[in-house]
Amino acid sequence: MKKTFFYLAAVALVALCNISCGSDDDDIPPTNSSNVTLSEPETSKAAIAFEIPAEKALTSINGEKLEAVNITESGKALLKINTADGVKYVTCDAVYEQKDGKHEYTLKQVEKKVGTIVSSAMASRAGQGFTDLKMELSIELPGSGTLTFNGTVGGVKMLWDLFAASQNLTNIARTWTVTNITMSLRGDVDCTIIEDSGNLQILAEKAQDNNAELTEEEYNELCKTIKGITLDKTGIFSIEYWENSSKTSTTEACSWAWTDSNQESLNLKFRDSNFGNKYLNDQSKIGVKFYATGIAHFFINTEITGNKHYTATIDFTLQ
C-alpha cells in the first residue's frame, strides 16, 4: 500500500459533520469566529508553558534532556524530551496547589506520581519568568526506561503570550476528550461506522467486517484508544493513546498552526521522521469546527490505495 496522506475535503467534512453530531448539538450552528466562548477549565489560572534554555537544560543519567514543559488549562502536562533518537513527548496529569507558600504541580500517570514541579514565584499571563523552579521527575519513556530529572532552573523562557497575542480562539488550547468517532468509507468500500468512544480498534474491526481489507500493519496501527487530543499555546499538537495490547500510554506530537485566517483547519508539521504513522503524516491538515456549547469536531481525510481504493473520512467529536 502506498503511504497514506491527509488532505482537507470541505464538502465531505460538512456532510460528515451533519452525520456525526448528536441530538444535543444538532440545532447549534458551528462557527470558527472569535465569538466562540468555551467554558474555562478550573485549572486554567494555573496553566503555564515554558521552555528551558539550553544552558539550563535538565539532563538525565542517560543523557536525555528535558527541554520544555506545558501544563494546559485542563490539567495535562506535556514534557518535551530530547533523546538520542530525536524529540519525544510524555503526557501526564497535572494537579496544582499552593503549598507552604510555593506553587506546586504534582504530575501523575494513571494515578502514579511521576514527579513534581515547584516554584517560589508564579509566572503570570503577562509573561513573567520564574525566579526559582525546582523539578523532580522520574518518568517512564518508551525505549529509554526510567528517566530521572532533578534540578533548579532560573530564567525560563515563557511562551504563553507568544501564542495568545496572535490567535483569536485562545481557549481551544486545552486537552480535548473524544466522545464519539464517525468513520465514513467511500469508494470500493461504502459504509458509515459510528463508535461512542475513542477506541480506534473497534473502528478497524467494523471496517474489516465491511471488507475494507486493511493490511496487518494498518490494522495494528489502529489497535489503540485515544485518551485525549491536546493543543497547547506553544504550538504543539499531541495525541495521547492507550495501547490496547500492552496496556501502556504513548504520546505522538508535532507542531500545529492555522492553515489560514479563517481558522477552519489546522496544519500539522512533524519535526523529524520518528513522528507520524500510516494515517497521520507530515503536512497533514485537520478540519475543525467549534460549537458555542464547547463541543468541537476535528475532521481527518485519508486516501487508501491497496487491494481496494477508497477514502476514509473520520470525524472526532470532542469536548
mmCIF file of C-alpha atoms in Angstrom:
data_model
loop_
_atom_site.group_PDB
_atom_site.id
_atom_site.type_symbol
_atom_site.label_atom_id
_atom_site.label_comp_id
_atom_site.label_asym_id
_atom_site.label_seq_id
_atom_site.Cartn_x
_atom_site.Cartn_y
_atom_site.Cartn_z
ATOM 1 C CA MET A 1 0.000 0.000 0.000
ATOM 2 C CA LYS A 2 1.288 3.454 -0.803
ATOM 3 C CA LYS A 3 1.954 5.839 2.061
ATOM 4 C CA THR A 4 -1.349 7.402 3.012
ATOM 5 C CA PHE A 5 -1.786 11.113 3.237
ATOM 6 C CA PHE A 6 -4.310 13.544 4.659
ATOM 7 C CA TYR A 7 -5.985 16.399 2.907
ATOM 8 C CA LEU A 8 -8.869 18.743 3.641
ATOM 9 C CA ALA A 9 -12.077 17.939 1.765
ATOM 10 C CA ALA A 10 -14.578 20.664 2.566
ATOM 11 C CA VAL A 11 -17.655 19.073 1.033
ATOM 12 C CA ALA A 12 -17.050 15.736 2.735
ATOM 13 C CA LEU A 13 -16.401 17.394 6.055
ATOM 14 C CA VAL A 14 -19.598 19.407 6.074
ATOM 15 C CA ALA A 15 -21.612 16.332 5.127
ATOM 16 C CA LEU A 16 -19.936 14.218 7.767
ATOM 17 C CA CYS A 17 -20.481 16.862 10.416
ATOM 18 C CA ASN A 18 -24.216 16.529 9.859
ATOM 19 C CA ILE A 19 -23.961 12.756 10.303
ATOM 20 C CA SER A 20 -21.942 12.733 13.480
ATOM 21 C CA CYS A 21 -23.465 15.475 15.594
ATOM 22 C CA GLY A 22 -25.579 14.127 18.426
ATOM 23 C CA SER A 23 -29.075 15.321 19.246
ATOM 24 C CA ASP A 24 -27.721 17.701 21.892
ATOM 25 C CA ASP A 25 -25.956 19.888 19.338
ATOM 26 C CA ASP A 26 -27.931 19.332 16.130
ATOM 27 C CA ASP A 27 -29.501 22.795 16.354
ATOM 28 C CA ILE A 28 -26.316 24.648 17.265
ATOM 29 C CA PRO A 29 -24.561 26.105 14.221
ATOM 30 C CA PRO A 30 -20.801 25.578 14.166
ATOM 31 C CA THR A 31 -18.604 28.632 13.997
ATOM 32 C CA ASN A 32 -14.932 29.445 13.785
ATOM 33 C CA SER A 33 -15.227 33.114 14.617
ATOM 34 C CA SER A 34 -13.633 34.814 17.601
ATOM 35 C CA ASN A 35 -17.108 34.985 19.202
ATOM 36 C CA VAL A 36 -16.880 31.351 20.318
ATOM 37 C CA THR A 37 -16.777 31.260 24.107
ATOM 38 C CA LEU A 38 -15.829 27.948 25.646
ATOM 39 C CA SER A 39 -16.092 27.320 29.358
ATOM 40 C CA GLU A 40 -12.773 27.977 31.058
ATOM 41 C CA PRO A 41 -11.442 24.873 32.813
ATOM 42 C CA GLU A 42 -10.924 25.109 36.570
ATOM 43 C CA THR A 43 -7.160 24.770 36.257
ATOM 44 C CA SER A 44 -6.788 27.485 33.633
ATOM 45 C CA LYS A 45 -5.340 30.063 36.019
ATOM 46 C CA ALA A 46 -2.541 27.643 36.873
ATOM 47 C CA ALA A 47 -1.729 26.823 33.254
ATOM 48 C CA ILE A 48 1.863 27.529 32.264
ATOM 49 C CA ALA A 49 4.017 26.971 29.216
ATOM 50 C CA PHE A 50 7.769 27.390 29.180
ATOM 51 C CA GLU A 51 10.925 26.115 27.604
ATOM 52 C CA ILE A 52 14.259 25.610 29.322
ATOM 53 C CA PRO A 53 17.285 27.407 27.808
ATOM 54 C CA ALA A 54 19.966 25.027 26.517
ATOM 55 C CA GLU A 55 22.468 26.182 29.123
ATOM 56 C CA LYS A 56 19.948 25.342 31.863
ATOM 57 C CA ALA A 57 18.639 22.090 30.391
ATOM 58 C CA LEU A 58 17.954 19.314 32.886
ATOM 59 C CA THR A 59 19.776 16.140 31.818
ATOM 60 C CA SER A 60 19.016 12.581 32.942
ATOM 61 C CA ILE A 61 21.609 9.938 33.803
ATOM 62 C CA ASN A 62 21.011 8.513 30.304
ATOM 63 C CA GLY A 63 21.802 11.840 28.640
ATOM 64 C CA GLU A 64 18.250 12.803 27.705
ATOM 65 C CA LYS A 65 17.438 16.487 28.115
ATOM 66 C CA LEU A 66 14.187 17.989 29.353
ATOM 67 C CA GLU A 67 13.608 20.940 27.016
ATOM 68 C CA ALA A 68 10.092 22.208 27.687
ATOM 69 C CA VAL A 69 7.022 21.739 29.854
ATOM 70 C CA ASN A 70 3.479 22.799 29.086
ATOM 71 C CA ILE A 71 0.616 22.468 31.552
ATOM 72 C CA THR A 72 -2.701 23.073 29.819
ATOM 73 C CA GLU A 73 -5.830 24.756 31.134
ATOM 74 C CA SER A 74 -7.446 21.361 31.545
ATOM 75 C CA GLY A 75 -4.670 19.966 33.737
ATOM 76 C CA LYS A 76 -2.469 17.973 31.358
ATOM 77 C CA ALA A 77 1.317 18.255 31.349
ATOM 78 C CA LEU A 78 3.265 17.716 28.127
ATOM 79 C CA LEU A 79 7.009 17.198 28.615
ATOM 80 C CA LYS A 80 9.339 17.669 25.644
ATOM 81 C CA ILE A 81 12.461 15.474 25.937
ATOM 82 C CA ASN A 82 15.430 15.415 23.574
ATOM 83 C CA THR A 83 16.809 11.884 23.207
ATOM 84 C CA ALA A 84 19.420 10.212 21.025
ATOM 85 C CA ASP A 85 16.570 9.062 18.763
ATOM 86 C CA GLY A 86 15.054 12.543 18.421
ATOM 87 C CA VAL A 87 12.459 14.543 20.323
ATOM 88 C CA LYS A 88 9.887 12.580 22.302
ATOM 89 C CA TYR A 89 6.924 13.646 24.416
ATOM 90 C CA VAL A 90 5.444 12.343 27.640
ATOM 91 C CA THR A 91 1.915 13.228 28.735
ATOM 92 C CA CYS A 92 0.925 13.396 32.409
ATOM 93 C CA ASP A 93 -1.949 14.628 34.523
ATOM 94 C CA ALA A 94 -1.003 17.776 36.435
ATOM 95 C CA VAL A 95 -2.523 18.720 39.799
ATOM 96 C CA TYR A 96 -1.807 22.243 41.017
ATOM 97 C CA GLU A 97 -1.858 23.543 44.577
ATOM 98 C CA GLN A 98 -0.289 26.250 46.684
ATOM 99 C CA LYS A 99 1.756 24.538 49.360
ATOM 100 C CA ASP A 100 3.898 26.128 52.093
ATOM 101 C CA GLY A 101 3.889 29.426 50.245
ATOM 102 C CA LYS A 102 5.058 27.847 46.978
ATOM 103 C CA HIS A 103 3.382 26.827 43.734
ATOM 104 C CA GLU A 104 3.486 23.078 43.239
ATOM 105 C CA TYR A 105 2.437 20.805 40.375
ATOM 106 C CA THR A 106 2.140 17.071 41.004
ATOM 107 C CA LEU A 107 2.499 15.034 37.823
ATOM 108 C CA LYS A 108 0.781 11.657 37.590
ATOM 109 C CA GLN A 109 0.369 8.858 35.062
ATOM 110 C CA VAL A 110 -2.557 6.514 35.712
ATOM 111 C CA GLU A 111 -2.689 7.774 39.318
ATOM 112 C CA LYS A 112 1.020 7.034 39.838
ATOM 113 C CA LYS A 113 3.107 10.029 40.854
ATOM 114 C CA VAL A 114 5.920 10.597 38.381
ATOM 115 C CA GLY A 115 7.242 13.946 39.531
ATOM 116 C CA THR A 116 6.774 17.396 40.984
ATOM 117 C CA ILE A 117 7.491 20.926 39.794
ATOM 118 C CA VAL A 118 7.833 23.576 42.476
ATOM 119 C CA SER A 119 8.283 27.327 42.092
ATOM 120 C CA SER A 120 8.643 30.069 44.670
ATOM 121 C CA ALA A 121 7.251 32.574 42.144
ATOM 122 C CA MET A 122 4.250 32.084 39.903
ATOM 123 C CA ALA A 123 4.639 33.030 36.256
ATOM 124 C CA SER A 124 1.840 35.324 35.184
ATOM 125 C CA ARG A 125 -0.063 35.507 31.919
ATOM 126 C CA ALA A 126 1.854 38.706 31.231
ATOM 127 C CA GLY A 127 4.853 36.511 30.501
ATOM 128 C CA GLN A 128 6.926 36.996 33.651
ATOM 129 C CA GLY A 129 9.500 34.259 34.178
ATOM 130 C CA PHE A 130 10.179 32.140 37.244
ATOM 131 C CA THR A 131 12.841 33.234 39.716
ATOM 132 C CA ASP A 132 13.209 29.713 41.052
ATOM 133 C CA LEU A 133 11.850 26.493 39.548
ATOM 134 C CA LYS A 134 12.672 23.118 41.033
ATOM 135 C CA MET A 135 11.880 19.912 39.136
ATOM 136 C CA GLU A 136 11.917 16.361 40.420
ATOM 137 C CA LEU A 137 10.740 13.984 37.707
ATOM 138 C CA SER A 138 11.039 10.205 37.387
ATOM 139 C CA ILE A 139 9.167 9.024 34.331
ATOM 140 C CA GLU A 140 8.969 6.012 32.023
ATOM 141 C CA LEU A 141 9.817 6.768 28.395
ATOM 142 C CA PRO A 142 9.356 4.016 25.768
ATOM 143 C CA GLY A 143 12.768 2.895 24.568
ATOM 144 C CA SER A 144 14.649 4.688 27.329
ATOM 145 C CA GLY A 145 13.371 3.141 30.541
ATOM 146 C CA THR A 146 13.104 5.293 33.655
ATOM 147 C CA LEU A 147 14.351 8.848 33.257
ATOM 148 C CA THR A 148 15.114 10.957 36.310
ATOM 149 C CA PHE A 149 15.426 14.729 36.035
ATOM 150 C CA ASN A 150 16.391 16.822 39.053
ATOM 151 C CA GLY A 151 17.475 20.417 39.189
ATOM 152 C CA THR A 152 16.643 24.060 39.727
ATOM 153 C CA VAL A 153 16.091 26.240 36.709
ATOM 154 C CA GLY A 154 16.038 30.031 36.594
ATOM 155 C CA GLY A 155 15.134 32.420 33.831
ATOM 156 C CA VAL A 156 12.996 30.001 31.824
ATOM 157 C CA LYS A 157 11.500 31.451 28.679
ATOM 158 C CA MET A 158 7.750 31.934 28.907
ATOM 159 C CA LEU A 159 5.802 31.154 25.725
ATOM 160 C CA TRP A 160 2.227 31.847 26.851
ATOM 161 C CA ASP A 161 1.619 35.215 25.220
ATOM 162 C CA LEU A 162 3.561 34.397 22.068
ATOM 163 C CA PHE A 163 0.557 32.272 21.134
ATOM 164 C CA ALA A 164 -2.269 34.140 22.848
ATOM 165 C CA ALA A 165 -1.435 37.509 21.294
ATOM 166 C CA SER A 166 -1.730 36.207 17.744
ATOM 167 C CA GLN A 167 -4.809 33.989 17.984
ATOM 168 C CA ASN A 168 -8.499 34.634 18.497
ATOM 169 C CA LEU A 169 -9.552 31.189 19.705
ATOM 170 C CA THR A 170 -7.026 31.011 22.504
ATOM 171 C CA ASN A 171 -9.292 28.892 24.684
ATOM 172 C CA ILE A 172 -9.095 25.928 22.297
ATOM 173 C CA ALA A 173 -5.622 25.339 23.741
ATOM 174 C CA ARG A 174 -6.621 22.550 26.073
ATOM 175 C CA THR A 175 -6.895 18.773 26.245
ATOM 176 C CA TRP A 176 -9.980 17.547 24.419
ATOM 177 C CA THR A 177 -11.681 14.226 25.210
ATOM 178 C CA VAL A 178 -13.072 12.082 22.392
ATOM 179 C CA THR A 179 -16.744 11.276 22.978
ATOM 180 C CA ASN A 180 -17.670 9.911 19.546
ATOM 181 C CA ILE A 181 -15.975 8.850 16.307
ATOM 182 C CA THR A 182 -17.695 8.583 12.931
ATOM 183 C CA MET A 183 -15.786 6.975 10.066
ATOM 184 C CA SER A 184 -17.142 7.187 6.527
ATOM 185 C CA LEU A 185 -15.655 4.896 3.846
ATOM 186 C CA ARG A 186 -16.361 5.753 0.209
ATOM 187 C CA GLY A 187 -15.162 4.021 -2.945
ATOM 188 C CA ASP A 188 -14.661 0.268 -3.305
ATOM 189 C CA VAL A 189 -15.907 0.164 0.298
ATOM 190 C CA ASP A 190 -19.044 2.152 1.131
ATOM 191 C CA CYS A 191 -20.242 2.411 4.713
ATOM 192 C CA THR A 192 -20.510 4.669 7.750
ATOM 193 C CA ILE A 193 -19.341 3.464 11.170
ATOM 194 C CA ILE A 194 -20.031 5.163 14.498
ATOM 195 C CA GLU A 195 -18.278 4.397 17.800
ATOM 196 C CA ASP A 196 -19.163 6.077 21.107
ATOM 197 C CA SER A 197 -15.592 6.134 22.424
ATOM 198 C CA GLY A 198 -12.053 6.840 21.304
ATOM 199 C CA ASN A 199 -11.283 3.159 20.610
ATOM 200 C CA LEU A 200 -9.818 3.040 17.093
ATOM 201 C CA GLN A 201 -9.553 -0.751 17.169
ATOM 202 C CA ILE A 202 -13.328 -1.095 17.166
ATOM 203 C CA LEU A 203 -13.437 1.066 14.040
ATOM 204 C CA ALA A 204 -10.816 -1.159 12.411
ATOM 205 C CA GLU A 205 -12.772 -4.315 13.246
ATOM 206 C CA LYS A 206 -16.006 -2.869 11.874
ATOM 207 C CA ALA A 207 -14.178 -1.710 8.744
ATOM 208 C CA GLN A 208 -12.862 -5.249 8.218
ATOM 209 C CA ASP A 209 -16.398 -6.540 8.596
ATOM 210 C CA ASN A 210 -17.269 -4.262 5.684
ATOM 211 C CA ASN A 211 -14.460 -5.755 3.543
ATOM 212 C CA ALA A 212 -12.020 -2.860 3.963
ATOM 213 C CA GLU A 213 -9.133 -5.371 3.676
ATOM 214 C CA LEU A 214 -6.753 -3.476 5.951
ATOM 215 C CA THR A 215 -3.281 -4.992 5.959
ATOM 216 C CA GLU A 216 -1.868 -6.384 9.193
ATOM 217 C CA GLU A 217 0.312 -3.292 9.572
ATOM 218 C CA GLU A 218 -2.624 -0.951 9.023
ATOM 219 C CA TYR A 219 -4.813 -2.875 11.440
ATOM 220 C CA ASN A 220 -2.127 -2.942 14.149
ATOM 221 C CA GLU A 221 -1.697 0.819 13.784
ATOM 222 C CA LEU A 222 -5.303 1.191 14.924
ATOM 223 C CA CYS A 223 -5.125 -1.123 17.941
ATOM 224 C CA LYS A 224 -5.200 1.775 20.359
ATOM 225 C CA THR A 225 -7.601 4.111 22.119
ATOM 226 C CA ILE A 226 -7.329 7.892 22.007
ATOM 227 C CA LYS A 227 -7.246 9.219 25.581
ATOM 228 C CA GLY A 228 -7.053 12.863 24.621
ATOM 229 C CA ILE A 229 -6.063 15.383 21.959
ATOM 230 C CA THR A 230 -4.118 18.383 23.223
ATOM 231 C CA LEU A 231 -3.446 21.692 21.521
ATOM 232 C CA ASP A 232 -1.098 23.871 23.521
ATOM 233 C CA LYS A 233 -0.247 27.543 23.298
ATOM 234 C CA THR A 234 3.353 26.872 22.318
ATOM 235 C CA GLY A 235 2.128 25.362 19.027
ATOM 236 C CA ILE A 236 2.322 21.657 19.908
ATOM 237 C CA PHE A 237 -0.426 19.225 18.857
ATOM 238 C CA SER A 238 -0.349 15.897 20.695
ATOM 239 C CA ILE A 239 -2.443 12.731 20.775
ATOM 240 C CA GLU A 240 -2.268 10.538 23.858
ATOM 241 C CA TYR A 241 -3.020 6.879 23.121
ATOM 242 C CA TRP A 242 -3.764 3.856 25.264
ATOM 243 C CA GLU A 243 -2.120 0.851 23.616
ATOM 244 C CA ASN A 244 -4.829 -1.831 23.816
ATOM 245 C CA SER A 245 -2.462 -4.806 23.802
ATOM 246 C CA SER A 246 0.378 -3.624 26.063
ATOM 247 C CA LYS A 247 -1.874 -1.543 28.353
ATOM 248 C CA THR A 248 0.569 1.348 28.217
ATOM 249 C CA SER A 249 0.187 5.011 27.357
ATOM 250 C CA THR A 250 2.080 6.653 24.482
ATOM 251 C CA THR A 251 2.073 10.149 23.011
ATOM 252 C CA GLU A 252 2.548 11.389 19.445
ATOM 253 C CA ALA A 253 3.235 15.086 18.964
ATOM 254 C CA CYS A 254 4.027 17.619 16.296
ATOM 255 C CA SER A 255 3.716 21.357 15.727
ATOM 256 C CA TRP A 256 0.457 22.963 14.613
ATOM 257 C CA ALA A 257 -0.652 26.267 13.096
ATOM 258 C CA TRP A 258 -3.792 27.620 11.487
ATOM 259 C CA THR A 259 -3.866 26.822 7.780
ATOM 260 C CA ASP A 260 -5.386 30.242 7.004
ATOM 261 C CA SER A 261 -7.011 33.228 8.653
ATOM 262 C CA ASN A 262 -10.444 31.573 8.533
ATOM 263 C CA GLN A 263 -9.341 29.190 11.310
ATOM 264 C CA GLU A 264 -11.157 26.271 9.697
ATOM 265 C CA SER A 265 -8.248 23.849 9.581
ATOM 266 C CA LEU A 266 -5.010 23.065 11.369
ATOM 267 C CA ASN A 267 -1.772 22.338 9.566
ATOM 268 C CA LEU A 268 0.403 19.702 11.268
ATOM 269 C CA LYS A 269 4.160 19.656 10.812
ATOM 270 C CA PHE A 270 6.302 16.813 12.124
ATOM 271 C CA ARG A 271 9.762 17.806 13.266
ATOM 272 C CA ASP A 272 11.530 14.590 12.307
ATOM 273 C CA SER A 273 10.882 11.225 10.684
ATOM 274 C CA ASN A 274 10.184 9.495 14.021
ATOM 275 C CA PHE A 275 6.759 11.116 14.260
ATOM 276 C CA GLY A 276 3.622 10.233 12.381
ATOM 277 C CA ASN A 277 2.108 6.957 11.240
ATOM 278 C CA LYS A 278 0.270 5.452 8.309
ATOM 279 C CA TYR A 279 -2.778 7.593 8.996
ATOM 280 C CA LEU A 280 -1.182 10.851 10.106
ATOM 281 C CA ASN A 281 1.724 12.130 8.041
ATOM 282 C CA ASP A 282 3.828 15.252 7.691
ATOM 283 C CA GLN A 283 1.937 18.336 6.473
ATOM 284 C CA SER A 284 -1.403 16.761 7.346
ATOM 285 C CA LYS A 285 -4.421 19.011 7.631
ATOM 286 C CA ILE A 286 -7.251 18.643 10.127
ATOM 287 C CA GLY A 287 -10.556 20.425 9.555
ATOM 288 C CA VAL A 288 -12.059 21.988 12.685
ATOM 289 C CA LYS A 289 -15.478 23.245 13.743
ATOM 290 C CA PHE A 290 -16.302 24.744 17.123
ATOM 291 C CA TYR A 291 -19.710 24.979 18.770
ATOM 292 C CA ALA A 292 -20.872 27.564 21.273
ATOM 293 C CA THR A 293 -21.588 24.801 23.804
ATOM 294 C CA GLY A 294 -17.918 23.809 23.969
ATOM 295 C CA ILE A 295 -18.226 20.835 21.601
ATOM 296 C CA ALA A 296 -15.770 20.610 18.721
ATOM 297 C CA HIS A 297 -15.290 18.434 15.656
ATOM 298 C CA PHE A 298 -11.937 17.510 14.126
ATOM 299 C CA PHE A 299 -12.114 16.045 10.618
ATOM 300 C CA ILE A 300 -9.411 13.904 9.004
ATOM 301 C CA ASN A 301 -9.450 12.555 5.453
ATOM 302 C CA THR A 302 -7.144 9.827 4.123
ATOM 303 C CA GLU A 303 -6.953 8.066 0.766
ATOM 304 C CA ILE A 304 -6.260 4.329 0.884
ATOM 305 C CA THR A 305 -4.911 2.561 -2.217
ATOM 306 C CA GLY A 306 -4.320 -1.162 -1.867
ATOM 307 C CA ASN A 307 -6.347 -4.158 -2.941
ATOM 308 C CA LYS A 308 -9.235 -1.731 -2.770
ATOM 309 C CA HIS A 309 -9.320 2.023 -3.309
ATOM 310 C CA TYR A 310 -11.397 4.220 -1.011
ATOM 311 C CA THR A 311 -11.287 7.312 1.145
ATOM 312 C CA ALA A 312 -11.759 7.222 4.911
ATOM 313 C CA THR A 313 -13.114 10.390 6.497
ATOM 314 C CA ILE A 314 -13.019 10.422 10.292
ATOM 315 C CA ASP A 315 -14.913 12.899 12.455
ATOM 316 C CA PHE A 316 -13.864 13.113 16.114
ATOM 317 C CA THR A 317 -16.474 14.660 18.396
ATOM 318 C CA LEU A 318 -14.626 16.360 21.243
ATOM 319 C CA GLN A 319 -15.470 18.179 24.436
#
